[in-house]
PDB file of C-alpha atoms and ligand atoms in Angstrom:
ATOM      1  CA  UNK A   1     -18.438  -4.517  37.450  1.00  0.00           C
ATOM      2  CA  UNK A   2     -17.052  -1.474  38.779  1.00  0.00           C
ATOM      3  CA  UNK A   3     -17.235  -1.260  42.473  1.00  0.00           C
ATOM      4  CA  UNK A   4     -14.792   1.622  43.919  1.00  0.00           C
ATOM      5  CA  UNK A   5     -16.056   5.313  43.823  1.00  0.00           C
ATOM      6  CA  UNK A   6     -13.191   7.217  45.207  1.00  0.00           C
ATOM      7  CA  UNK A   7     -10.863   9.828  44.021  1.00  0.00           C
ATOM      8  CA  UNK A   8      -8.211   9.966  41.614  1.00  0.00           C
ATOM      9  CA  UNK A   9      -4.710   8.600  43.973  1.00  0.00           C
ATOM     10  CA  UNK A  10      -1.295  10.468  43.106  1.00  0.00           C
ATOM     11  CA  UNK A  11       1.782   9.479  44.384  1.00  0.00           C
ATOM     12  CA  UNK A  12       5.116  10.349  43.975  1.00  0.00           C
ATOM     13  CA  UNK A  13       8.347   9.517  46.675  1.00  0.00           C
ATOM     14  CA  UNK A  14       8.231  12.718  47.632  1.00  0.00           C
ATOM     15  CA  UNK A  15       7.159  16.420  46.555  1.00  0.00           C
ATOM     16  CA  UNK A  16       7.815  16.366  43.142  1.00  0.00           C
ATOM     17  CA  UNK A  17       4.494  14.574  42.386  1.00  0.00           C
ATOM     18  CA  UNK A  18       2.918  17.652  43.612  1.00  0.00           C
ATOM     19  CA  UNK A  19       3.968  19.705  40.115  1.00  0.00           C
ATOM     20  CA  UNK A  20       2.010  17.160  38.247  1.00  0.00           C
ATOM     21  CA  UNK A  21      -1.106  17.297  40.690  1.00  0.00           C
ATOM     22  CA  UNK A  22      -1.645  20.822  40.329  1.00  0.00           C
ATOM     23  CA  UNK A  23      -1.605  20.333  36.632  1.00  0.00           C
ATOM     24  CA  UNK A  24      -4.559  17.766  37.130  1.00  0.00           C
ATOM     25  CA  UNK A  25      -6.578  20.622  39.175  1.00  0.00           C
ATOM     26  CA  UNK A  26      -6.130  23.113  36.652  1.00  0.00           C
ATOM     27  CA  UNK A  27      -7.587  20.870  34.375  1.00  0.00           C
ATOM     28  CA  UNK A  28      -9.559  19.003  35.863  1.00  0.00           C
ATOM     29  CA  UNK A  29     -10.876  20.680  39.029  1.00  0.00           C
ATOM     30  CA  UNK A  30     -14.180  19.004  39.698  1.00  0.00           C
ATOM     31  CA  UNK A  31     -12.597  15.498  40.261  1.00  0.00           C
ATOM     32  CA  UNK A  32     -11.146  14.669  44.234  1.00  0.00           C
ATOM     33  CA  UNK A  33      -7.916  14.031  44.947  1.00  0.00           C
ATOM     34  CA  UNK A  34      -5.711  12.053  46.867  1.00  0.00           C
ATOM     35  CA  UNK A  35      -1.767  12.816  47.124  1.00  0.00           C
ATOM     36  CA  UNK A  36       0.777  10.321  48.717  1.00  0.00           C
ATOM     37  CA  UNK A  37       4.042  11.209  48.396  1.00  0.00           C
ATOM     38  CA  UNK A  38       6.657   8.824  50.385  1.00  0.00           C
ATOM     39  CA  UNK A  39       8.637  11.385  51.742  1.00  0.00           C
ATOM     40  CA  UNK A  40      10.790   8.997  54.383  1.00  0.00           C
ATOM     41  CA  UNK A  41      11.921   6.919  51.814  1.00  0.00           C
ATOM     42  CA  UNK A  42      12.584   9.313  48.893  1.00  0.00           C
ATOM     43  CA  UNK A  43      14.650   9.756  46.776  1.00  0.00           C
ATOM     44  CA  UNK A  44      13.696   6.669  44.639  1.00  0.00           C
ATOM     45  CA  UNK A  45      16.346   7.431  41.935  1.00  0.00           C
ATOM     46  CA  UNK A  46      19.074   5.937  43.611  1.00  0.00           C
ATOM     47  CA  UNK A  47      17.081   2.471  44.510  1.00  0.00           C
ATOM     48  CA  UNK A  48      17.409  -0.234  43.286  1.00  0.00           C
ATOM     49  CA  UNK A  49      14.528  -2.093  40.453  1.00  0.00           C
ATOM     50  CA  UNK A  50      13.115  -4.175  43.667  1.00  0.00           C
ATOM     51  CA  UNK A  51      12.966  -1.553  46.309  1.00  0.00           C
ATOM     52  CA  UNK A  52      11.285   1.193  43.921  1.00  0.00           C
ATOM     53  CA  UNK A  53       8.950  -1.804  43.042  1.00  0.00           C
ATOM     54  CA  UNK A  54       8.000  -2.855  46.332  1.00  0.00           C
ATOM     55  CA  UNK A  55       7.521   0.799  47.947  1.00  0.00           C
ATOM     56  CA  UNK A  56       5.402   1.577  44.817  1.00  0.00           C
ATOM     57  CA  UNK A  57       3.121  -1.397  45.515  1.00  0.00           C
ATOM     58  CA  UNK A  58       2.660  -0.572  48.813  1.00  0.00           C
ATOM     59  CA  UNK A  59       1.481   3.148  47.885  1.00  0.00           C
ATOM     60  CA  UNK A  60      -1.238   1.657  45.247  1.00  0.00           C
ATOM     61  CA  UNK A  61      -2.290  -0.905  47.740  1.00  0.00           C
ATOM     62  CA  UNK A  62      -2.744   2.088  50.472  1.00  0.00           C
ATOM     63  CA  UNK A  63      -4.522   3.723  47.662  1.00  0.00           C
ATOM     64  CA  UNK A  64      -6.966   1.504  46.367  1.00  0.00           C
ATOM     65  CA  UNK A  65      -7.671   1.159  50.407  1.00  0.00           C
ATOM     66  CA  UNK A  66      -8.330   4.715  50.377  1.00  0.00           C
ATOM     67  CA  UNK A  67     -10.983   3.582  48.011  1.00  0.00           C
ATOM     68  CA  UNK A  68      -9.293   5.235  43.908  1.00  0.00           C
ATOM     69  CA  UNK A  69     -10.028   3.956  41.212  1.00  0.00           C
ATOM     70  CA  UNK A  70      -7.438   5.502  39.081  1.00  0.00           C
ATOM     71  CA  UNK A  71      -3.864   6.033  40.337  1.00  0.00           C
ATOM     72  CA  UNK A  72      -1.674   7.957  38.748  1.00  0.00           C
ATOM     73  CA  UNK A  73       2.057   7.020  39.465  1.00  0.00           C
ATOM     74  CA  UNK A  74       3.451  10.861  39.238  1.00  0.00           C
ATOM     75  CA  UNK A  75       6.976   9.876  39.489  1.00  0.00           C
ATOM     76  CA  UNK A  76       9.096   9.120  36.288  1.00  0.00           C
ATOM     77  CA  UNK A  77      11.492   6.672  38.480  1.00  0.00           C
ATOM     78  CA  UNK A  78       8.398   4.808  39.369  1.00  0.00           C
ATOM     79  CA  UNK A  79       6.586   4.859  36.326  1.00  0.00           C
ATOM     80  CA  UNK A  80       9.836   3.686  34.889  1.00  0.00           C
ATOM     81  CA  UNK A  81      10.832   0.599  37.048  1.00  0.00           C
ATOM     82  CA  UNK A  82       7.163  -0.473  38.737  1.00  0.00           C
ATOM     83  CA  UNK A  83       4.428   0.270  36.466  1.00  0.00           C
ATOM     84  CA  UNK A  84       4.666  -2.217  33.929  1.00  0.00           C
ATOM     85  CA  UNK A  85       4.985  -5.011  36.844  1.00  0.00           C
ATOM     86  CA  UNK A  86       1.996  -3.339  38.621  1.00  0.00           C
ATOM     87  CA  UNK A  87      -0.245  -3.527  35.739  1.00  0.00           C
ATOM     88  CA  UNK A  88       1.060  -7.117  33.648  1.00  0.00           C
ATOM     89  CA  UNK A  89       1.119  -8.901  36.933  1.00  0.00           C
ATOM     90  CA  UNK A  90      -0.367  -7.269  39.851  1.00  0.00           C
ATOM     91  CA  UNK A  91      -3.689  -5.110  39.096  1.00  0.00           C
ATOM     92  CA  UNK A  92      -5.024  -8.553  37.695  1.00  0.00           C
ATOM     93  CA  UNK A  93      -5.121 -10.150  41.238  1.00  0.00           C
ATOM     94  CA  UNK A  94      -5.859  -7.353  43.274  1.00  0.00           C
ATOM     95  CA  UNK A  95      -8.659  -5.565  41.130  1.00  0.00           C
ATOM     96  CA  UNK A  96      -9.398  -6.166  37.792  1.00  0.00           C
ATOM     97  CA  UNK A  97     -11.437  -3.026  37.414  1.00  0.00           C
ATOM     98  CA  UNK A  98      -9.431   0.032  39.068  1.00  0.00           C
ATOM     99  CA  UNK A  99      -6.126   1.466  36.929  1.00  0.00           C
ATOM    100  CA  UNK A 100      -2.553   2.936  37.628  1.00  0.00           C
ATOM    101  CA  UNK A 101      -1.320   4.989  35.317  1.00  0.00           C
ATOM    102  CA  UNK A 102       2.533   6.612  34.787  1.00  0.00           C
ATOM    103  CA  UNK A 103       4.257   9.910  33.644  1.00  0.00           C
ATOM    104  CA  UNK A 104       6.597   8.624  30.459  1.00  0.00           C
ATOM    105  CA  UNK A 105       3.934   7.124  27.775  1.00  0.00           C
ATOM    106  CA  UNK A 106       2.245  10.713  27.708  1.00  0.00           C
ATOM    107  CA  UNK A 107       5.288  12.611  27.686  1.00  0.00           C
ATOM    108  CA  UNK A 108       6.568  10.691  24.975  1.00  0.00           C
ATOM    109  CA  UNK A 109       3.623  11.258  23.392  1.00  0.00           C
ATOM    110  CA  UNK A 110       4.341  14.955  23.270  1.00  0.00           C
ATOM    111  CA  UNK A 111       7.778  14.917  21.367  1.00  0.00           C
ATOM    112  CA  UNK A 112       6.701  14.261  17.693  1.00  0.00           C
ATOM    113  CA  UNK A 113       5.522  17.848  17.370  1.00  0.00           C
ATOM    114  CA  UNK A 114       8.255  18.955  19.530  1.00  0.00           C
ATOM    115  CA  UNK A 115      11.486  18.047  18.127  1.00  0.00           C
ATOM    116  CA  UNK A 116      12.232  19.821  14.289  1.00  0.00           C
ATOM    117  CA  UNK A 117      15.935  18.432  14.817  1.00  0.00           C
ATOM    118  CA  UNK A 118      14.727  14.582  15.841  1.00  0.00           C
ATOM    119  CA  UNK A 119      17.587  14.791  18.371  1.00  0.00           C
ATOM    120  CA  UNK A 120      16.271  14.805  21.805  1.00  0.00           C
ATOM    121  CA  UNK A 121      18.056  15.005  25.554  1.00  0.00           C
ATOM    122  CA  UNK A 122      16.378  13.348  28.567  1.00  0.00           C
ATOM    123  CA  UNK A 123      17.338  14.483  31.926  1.00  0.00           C
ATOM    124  CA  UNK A 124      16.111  12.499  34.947  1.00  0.00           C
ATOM    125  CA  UNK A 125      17.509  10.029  37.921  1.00  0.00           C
ATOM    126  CA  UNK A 126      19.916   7.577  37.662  1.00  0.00           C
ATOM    127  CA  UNK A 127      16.673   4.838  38.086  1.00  0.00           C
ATOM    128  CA  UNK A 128      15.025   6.289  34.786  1.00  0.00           C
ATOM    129  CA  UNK A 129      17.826   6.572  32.699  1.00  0.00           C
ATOM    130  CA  UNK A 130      18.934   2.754  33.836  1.00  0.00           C
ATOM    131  CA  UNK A 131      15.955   1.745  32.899  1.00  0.00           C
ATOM    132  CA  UNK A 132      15.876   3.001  29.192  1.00  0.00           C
ATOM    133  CA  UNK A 133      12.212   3.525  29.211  1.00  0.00           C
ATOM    134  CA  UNK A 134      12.411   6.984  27.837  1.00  0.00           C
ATOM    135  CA  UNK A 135      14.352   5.685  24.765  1.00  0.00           C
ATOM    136  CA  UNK A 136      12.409   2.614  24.049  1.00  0.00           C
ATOM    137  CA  UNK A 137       9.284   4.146  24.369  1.00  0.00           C
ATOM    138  CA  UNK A 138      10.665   7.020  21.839  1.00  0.00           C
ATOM    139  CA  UNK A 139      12.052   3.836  19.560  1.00  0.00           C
ATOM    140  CA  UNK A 140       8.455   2.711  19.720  1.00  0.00           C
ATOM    141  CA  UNK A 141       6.663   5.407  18.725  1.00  0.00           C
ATOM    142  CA  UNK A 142       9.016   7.526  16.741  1.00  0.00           C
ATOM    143  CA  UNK A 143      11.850   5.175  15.563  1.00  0.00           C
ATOM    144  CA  UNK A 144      13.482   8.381  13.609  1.00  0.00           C
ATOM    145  CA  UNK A 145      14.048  10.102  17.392  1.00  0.00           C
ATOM    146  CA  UNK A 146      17.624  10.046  18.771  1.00  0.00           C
ATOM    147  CA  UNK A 147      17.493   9.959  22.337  1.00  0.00           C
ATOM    148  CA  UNK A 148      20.660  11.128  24.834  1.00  0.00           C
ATOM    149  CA  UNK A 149      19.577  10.756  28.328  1.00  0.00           C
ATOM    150  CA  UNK A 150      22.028  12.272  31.215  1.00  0.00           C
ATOM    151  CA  UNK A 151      20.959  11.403  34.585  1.00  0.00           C
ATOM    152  CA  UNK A 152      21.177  14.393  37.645  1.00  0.00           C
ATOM    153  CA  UNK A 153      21.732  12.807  40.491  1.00  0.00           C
ATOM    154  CA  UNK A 154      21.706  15.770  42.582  1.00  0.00           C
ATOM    155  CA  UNK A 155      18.685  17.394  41.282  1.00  0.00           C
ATOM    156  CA  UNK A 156      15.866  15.843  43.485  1.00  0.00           C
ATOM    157  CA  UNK A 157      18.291  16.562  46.467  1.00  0.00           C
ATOM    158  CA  UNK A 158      18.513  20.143  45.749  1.00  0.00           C
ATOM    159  CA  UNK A 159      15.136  20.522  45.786  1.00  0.00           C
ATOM    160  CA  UNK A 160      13.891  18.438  48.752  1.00  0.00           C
ATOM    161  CA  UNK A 161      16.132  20.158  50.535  1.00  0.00           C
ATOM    162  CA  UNK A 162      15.065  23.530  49.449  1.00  0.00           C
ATOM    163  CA  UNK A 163      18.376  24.700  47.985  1.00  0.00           C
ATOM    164  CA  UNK A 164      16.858  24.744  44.249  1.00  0.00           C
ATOM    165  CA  UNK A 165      17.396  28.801  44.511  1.00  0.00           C
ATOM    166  CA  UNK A 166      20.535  29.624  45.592  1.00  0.00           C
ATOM    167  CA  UNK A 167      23.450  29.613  43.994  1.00  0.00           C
ATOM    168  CA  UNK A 168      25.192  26.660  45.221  1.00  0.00           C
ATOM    169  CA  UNK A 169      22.499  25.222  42.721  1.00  0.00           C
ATOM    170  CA  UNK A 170      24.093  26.736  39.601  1.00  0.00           C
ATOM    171  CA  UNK A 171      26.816  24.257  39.767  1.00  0.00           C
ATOM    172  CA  UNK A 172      25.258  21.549  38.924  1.00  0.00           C
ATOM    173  CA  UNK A 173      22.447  22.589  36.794  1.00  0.00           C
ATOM    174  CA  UNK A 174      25.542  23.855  34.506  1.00  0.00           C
ATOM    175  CA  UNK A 175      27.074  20.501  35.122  1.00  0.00           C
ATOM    176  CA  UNK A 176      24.323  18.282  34.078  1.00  0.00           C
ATOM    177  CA  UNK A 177      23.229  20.369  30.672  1.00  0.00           C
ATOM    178  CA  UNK A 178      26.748  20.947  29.592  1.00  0.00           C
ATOM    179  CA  UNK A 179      27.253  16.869  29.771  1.00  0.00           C
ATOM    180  CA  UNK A 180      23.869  16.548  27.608  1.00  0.00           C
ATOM    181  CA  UNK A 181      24.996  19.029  25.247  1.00  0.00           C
ATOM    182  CA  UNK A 182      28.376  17.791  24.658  1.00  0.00           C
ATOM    183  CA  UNK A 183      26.774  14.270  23.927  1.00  0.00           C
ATOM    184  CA  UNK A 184      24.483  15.865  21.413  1.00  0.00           C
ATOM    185  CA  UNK A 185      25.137  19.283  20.050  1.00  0.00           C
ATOM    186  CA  UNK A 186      22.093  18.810  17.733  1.00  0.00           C
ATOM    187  CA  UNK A 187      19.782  18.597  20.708  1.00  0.00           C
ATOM    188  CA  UNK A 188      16.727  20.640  19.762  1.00  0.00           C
ATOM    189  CA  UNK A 189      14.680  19.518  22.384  1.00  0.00           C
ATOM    190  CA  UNK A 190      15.115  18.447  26.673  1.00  0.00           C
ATOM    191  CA  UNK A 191      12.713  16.426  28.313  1.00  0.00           C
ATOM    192  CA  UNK A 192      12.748  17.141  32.219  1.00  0.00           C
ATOM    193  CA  UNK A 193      12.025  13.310  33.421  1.00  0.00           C
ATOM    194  CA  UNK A 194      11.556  13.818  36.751  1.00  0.00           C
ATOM    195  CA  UNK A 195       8.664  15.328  38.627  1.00  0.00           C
ATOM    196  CA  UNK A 196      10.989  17.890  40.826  1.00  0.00           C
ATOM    197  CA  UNK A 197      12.673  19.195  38.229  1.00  0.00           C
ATOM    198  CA  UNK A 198       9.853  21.968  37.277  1.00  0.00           C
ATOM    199  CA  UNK A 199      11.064  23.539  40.333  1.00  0.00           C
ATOM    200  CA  UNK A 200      14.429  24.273  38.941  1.00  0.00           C
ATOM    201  CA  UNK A 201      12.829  25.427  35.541  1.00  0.00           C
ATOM    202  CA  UNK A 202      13.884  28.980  35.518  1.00  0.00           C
ATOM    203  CA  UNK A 203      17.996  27.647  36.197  1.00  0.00           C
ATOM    204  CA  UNK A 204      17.786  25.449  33.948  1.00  0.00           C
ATOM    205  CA  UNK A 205      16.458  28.013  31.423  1.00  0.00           C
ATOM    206  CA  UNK A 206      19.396  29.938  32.191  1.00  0.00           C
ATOM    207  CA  UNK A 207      22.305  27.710  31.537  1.00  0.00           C
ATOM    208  CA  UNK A 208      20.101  26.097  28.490  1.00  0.00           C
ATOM    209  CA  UNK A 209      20.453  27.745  24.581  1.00  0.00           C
ATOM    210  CA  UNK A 210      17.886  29.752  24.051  1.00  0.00           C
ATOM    211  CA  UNK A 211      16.571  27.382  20.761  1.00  0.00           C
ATOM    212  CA  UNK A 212      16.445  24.496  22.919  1.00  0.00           C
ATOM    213  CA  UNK A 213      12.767  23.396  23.973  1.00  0.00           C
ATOM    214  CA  UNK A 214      12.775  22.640  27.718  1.00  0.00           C
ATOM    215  CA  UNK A 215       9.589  20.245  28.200  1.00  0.00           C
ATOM    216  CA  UNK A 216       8.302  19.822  31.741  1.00  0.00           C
ATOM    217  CA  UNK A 217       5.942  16.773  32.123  1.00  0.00           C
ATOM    218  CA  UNK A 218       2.616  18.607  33.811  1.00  0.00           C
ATOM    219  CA  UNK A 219       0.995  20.050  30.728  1.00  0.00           C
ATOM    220  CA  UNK A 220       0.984  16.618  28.403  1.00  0.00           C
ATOM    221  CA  UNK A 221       0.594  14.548  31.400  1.00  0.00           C
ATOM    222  CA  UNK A 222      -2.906  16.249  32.677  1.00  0.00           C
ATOM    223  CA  UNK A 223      -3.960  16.486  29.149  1.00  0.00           C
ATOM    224  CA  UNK A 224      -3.482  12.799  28.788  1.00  0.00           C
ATOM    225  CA  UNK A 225      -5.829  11.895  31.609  1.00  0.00           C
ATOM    226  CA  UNK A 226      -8.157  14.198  30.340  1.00  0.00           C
ATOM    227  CA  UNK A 227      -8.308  12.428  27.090  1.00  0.00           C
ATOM    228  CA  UNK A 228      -8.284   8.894  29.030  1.00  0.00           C
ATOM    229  CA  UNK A 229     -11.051   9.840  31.268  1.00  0.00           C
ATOM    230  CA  UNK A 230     -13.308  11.079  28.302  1.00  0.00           C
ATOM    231  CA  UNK A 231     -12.115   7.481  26.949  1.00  0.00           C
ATOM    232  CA  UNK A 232     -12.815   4.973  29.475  1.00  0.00           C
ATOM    233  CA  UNK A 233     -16.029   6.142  30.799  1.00  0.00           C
ATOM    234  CA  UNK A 234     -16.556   3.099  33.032  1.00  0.00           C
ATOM    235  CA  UNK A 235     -13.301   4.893  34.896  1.00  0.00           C
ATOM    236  CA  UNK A 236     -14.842   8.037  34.644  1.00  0.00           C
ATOM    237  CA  UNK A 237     -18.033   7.081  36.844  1.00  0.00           C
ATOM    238  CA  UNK A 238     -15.953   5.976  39.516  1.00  0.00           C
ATOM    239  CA  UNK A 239     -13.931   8.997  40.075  1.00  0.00           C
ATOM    240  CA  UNK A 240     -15.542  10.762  42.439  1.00  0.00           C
ATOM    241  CA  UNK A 241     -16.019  14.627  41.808  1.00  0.00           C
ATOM    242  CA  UNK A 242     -16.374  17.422  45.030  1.00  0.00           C
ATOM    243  CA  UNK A 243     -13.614  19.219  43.960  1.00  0.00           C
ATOM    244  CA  UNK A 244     -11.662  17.948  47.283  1.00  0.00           C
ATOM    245  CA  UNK A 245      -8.038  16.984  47.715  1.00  0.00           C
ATOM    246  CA  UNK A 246      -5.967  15.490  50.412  1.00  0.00           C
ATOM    247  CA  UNK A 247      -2.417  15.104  51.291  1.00  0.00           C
ATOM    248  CA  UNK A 248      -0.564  11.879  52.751  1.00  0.00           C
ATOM    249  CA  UNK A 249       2.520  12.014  53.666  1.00  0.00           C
ATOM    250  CA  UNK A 250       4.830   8.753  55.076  1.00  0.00           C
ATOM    251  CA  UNK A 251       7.037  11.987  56.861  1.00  0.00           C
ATOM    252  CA  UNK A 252       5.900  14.039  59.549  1.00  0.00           C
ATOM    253  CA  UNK A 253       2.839  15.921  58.881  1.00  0.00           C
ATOM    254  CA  UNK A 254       4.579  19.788  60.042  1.00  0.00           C
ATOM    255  CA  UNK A 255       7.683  18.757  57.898  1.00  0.00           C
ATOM    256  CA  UNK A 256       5.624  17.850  54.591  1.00  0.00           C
ATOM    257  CA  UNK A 257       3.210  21.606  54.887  1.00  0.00           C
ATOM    258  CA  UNK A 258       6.491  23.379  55.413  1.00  0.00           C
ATOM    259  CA  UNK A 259       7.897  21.489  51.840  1.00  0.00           C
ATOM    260  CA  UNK A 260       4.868  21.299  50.023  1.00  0.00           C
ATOM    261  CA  UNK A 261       4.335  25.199  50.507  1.00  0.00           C
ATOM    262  CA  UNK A 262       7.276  25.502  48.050  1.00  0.00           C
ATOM    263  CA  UNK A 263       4.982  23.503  45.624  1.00  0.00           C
ATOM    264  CA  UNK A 264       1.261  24.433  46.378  1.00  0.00           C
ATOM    265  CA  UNK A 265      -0.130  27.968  46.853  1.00  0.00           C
ATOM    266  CA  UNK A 266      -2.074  27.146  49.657  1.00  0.00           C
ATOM    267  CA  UNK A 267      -3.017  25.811  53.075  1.00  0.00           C
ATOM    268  CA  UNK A 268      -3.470  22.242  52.883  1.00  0.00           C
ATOM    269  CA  UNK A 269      -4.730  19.279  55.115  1.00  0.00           C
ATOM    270  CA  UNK A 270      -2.178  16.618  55.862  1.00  0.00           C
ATOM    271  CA  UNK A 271      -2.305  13.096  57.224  1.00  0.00           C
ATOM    272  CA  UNK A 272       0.653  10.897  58.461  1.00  0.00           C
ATOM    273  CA  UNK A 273       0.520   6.943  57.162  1.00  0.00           C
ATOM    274  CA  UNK A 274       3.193   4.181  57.230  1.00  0.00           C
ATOM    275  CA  UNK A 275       3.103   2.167  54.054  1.00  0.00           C
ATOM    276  CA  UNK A 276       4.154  -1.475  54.784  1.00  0.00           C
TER     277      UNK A 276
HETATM  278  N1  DGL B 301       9.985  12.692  41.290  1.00  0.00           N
HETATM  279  C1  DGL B 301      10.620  11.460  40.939  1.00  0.00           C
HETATM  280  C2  DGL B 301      10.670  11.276  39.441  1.00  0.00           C
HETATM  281  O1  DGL B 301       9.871  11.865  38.726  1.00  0.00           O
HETATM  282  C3  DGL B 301      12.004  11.208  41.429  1.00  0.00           C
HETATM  283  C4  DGL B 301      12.415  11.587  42.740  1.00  0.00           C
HETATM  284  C5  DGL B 301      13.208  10.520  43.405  1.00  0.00           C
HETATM  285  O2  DGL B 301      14.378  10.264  43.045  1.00  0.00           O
HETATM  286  O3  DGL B 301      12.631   9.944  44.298  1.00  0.00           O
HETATM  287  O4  DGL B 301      11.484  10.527  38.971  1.00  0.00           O
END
């Protein structure tokens, strides 16, 4: 029995969640929203398994609270290192009938058509290349798929702190492609891993080879809870759908509409929590 009407939760640690959201609205615009993005905590990418675990606990339980069904974990390092534990050992005692749901599996999903070379380059934190989720999940699904991963541990700083633009950036976009590259000269295809990196798209572009497929998660990811929503209809009917969305932020609220304006096109409504 399905007792929480609510909207659909997303969280991420911090803004980058908010590339994948407004994927979700294109798409799927009549359905409300909630965002949560952690931004006192974040970066995740440097944490360790248990801390990325715990803090992602805490932003489901806070979300379920907030009365979702469906939470979508919008962040590769914690769809990489908590949402396996969440689901196999935690949804079952706090609420059999409401779902969290990550970024990898449906950008995974994605490659097959992708990739005309079968060699593939991941670029993401330190956390999701540890974890070797990208590469087992590609070993799954598509044993033929050779996977180099490269993580960019100065990407997600760059663009929390704004500085995604300017050339000081160039540095270590270069940096971080050339290492890929040299790993893997038959790299046909790059998988951004990590929600913020959208944001430095068009550098990445630049220092990239021009035959080289640069795949950024929002697209297969939105399309994927289309599909699962048309799926799991008892899911569906919970999800709540005014068209609304909200904004949580663990930061201050001023700090989080200055950041977020860099990510959304408009003026947005923004709550401070503490997740404990
Ligand atoms: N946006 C998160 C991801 O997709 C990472 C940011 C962080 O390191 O917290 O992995």
């Amino acid at each position: 029995m399905f007792s929480a009407q609510g909207p659909i939760g997303v969280f991420d640690s911090g803004y980058g969640g908010l590339t994948i959201l407004n994927k979700f609205r294109e798409l799927l615009p009549q359905y409300d929203y909630i965002y949560l993005g952690d931004n006192a905590r974040t970066p995740y990418g440097n944490r360790s398994f248990e801390v990325v675990y715990k803090f992602t606990l805490q932003a489901v339980h806070k979300l379920f609270e907030l009365g979702c069904p469906l939470v979508i974990l919008a962040c590769n390092t914690a769809s990489a290192k908590a949402l396996r534990s969440i689901q196999q050992n935690d949804l079952p005692q706090i609420d059999k009938s409401r779902r969290v749901l990550g970024v990898i599996r449906p950008t995974v999903e994605s490659i097959d058509s992708l990739t005309q070379s079968r060699h593939v380059g991941l670029l993401a934190t330190i956390g999701t290349i540890k974890s070797q989720s990208y590469p087992l999940e590609i070993q799954k699904l598509y044993p033929d798929i050779q996977v180099t991963g490269v993580a960019c541990p100065l990407w997600v700083p760059l663009v929390e702190n704004n500085e995604f633009n300017y050339e000081g950036a160039d540095f270590f976009v270069k940096k971080y492609i050339g290492q890929l590259l040299s790993q893997d000269p038959l790299i046909d295809t790059i998988i951004l891993g990590c929600t913020h990196y959208p944001l430095l798209m068009h550098k990445i572009r630049q220092f990239t080879p021009q035959h080289i497929k640069l795949i950024a998660q929002g697209e297969y990811v939105s399309n994927s809870l289309k599909d699962y929503l048309f799926r799991h209809k008892e899911i569906e009917h919970c999800c709540t759908k005014g068209g609304t969305c909200k904004f949580l932020t663990t930061e201050s609220i001023e700090k989080f509409q200055e950041s977020a304006s860099l990510f959304l096109s408009e003026q947005i409504h923004v709550n401070s929590i503490i997740l404990e």
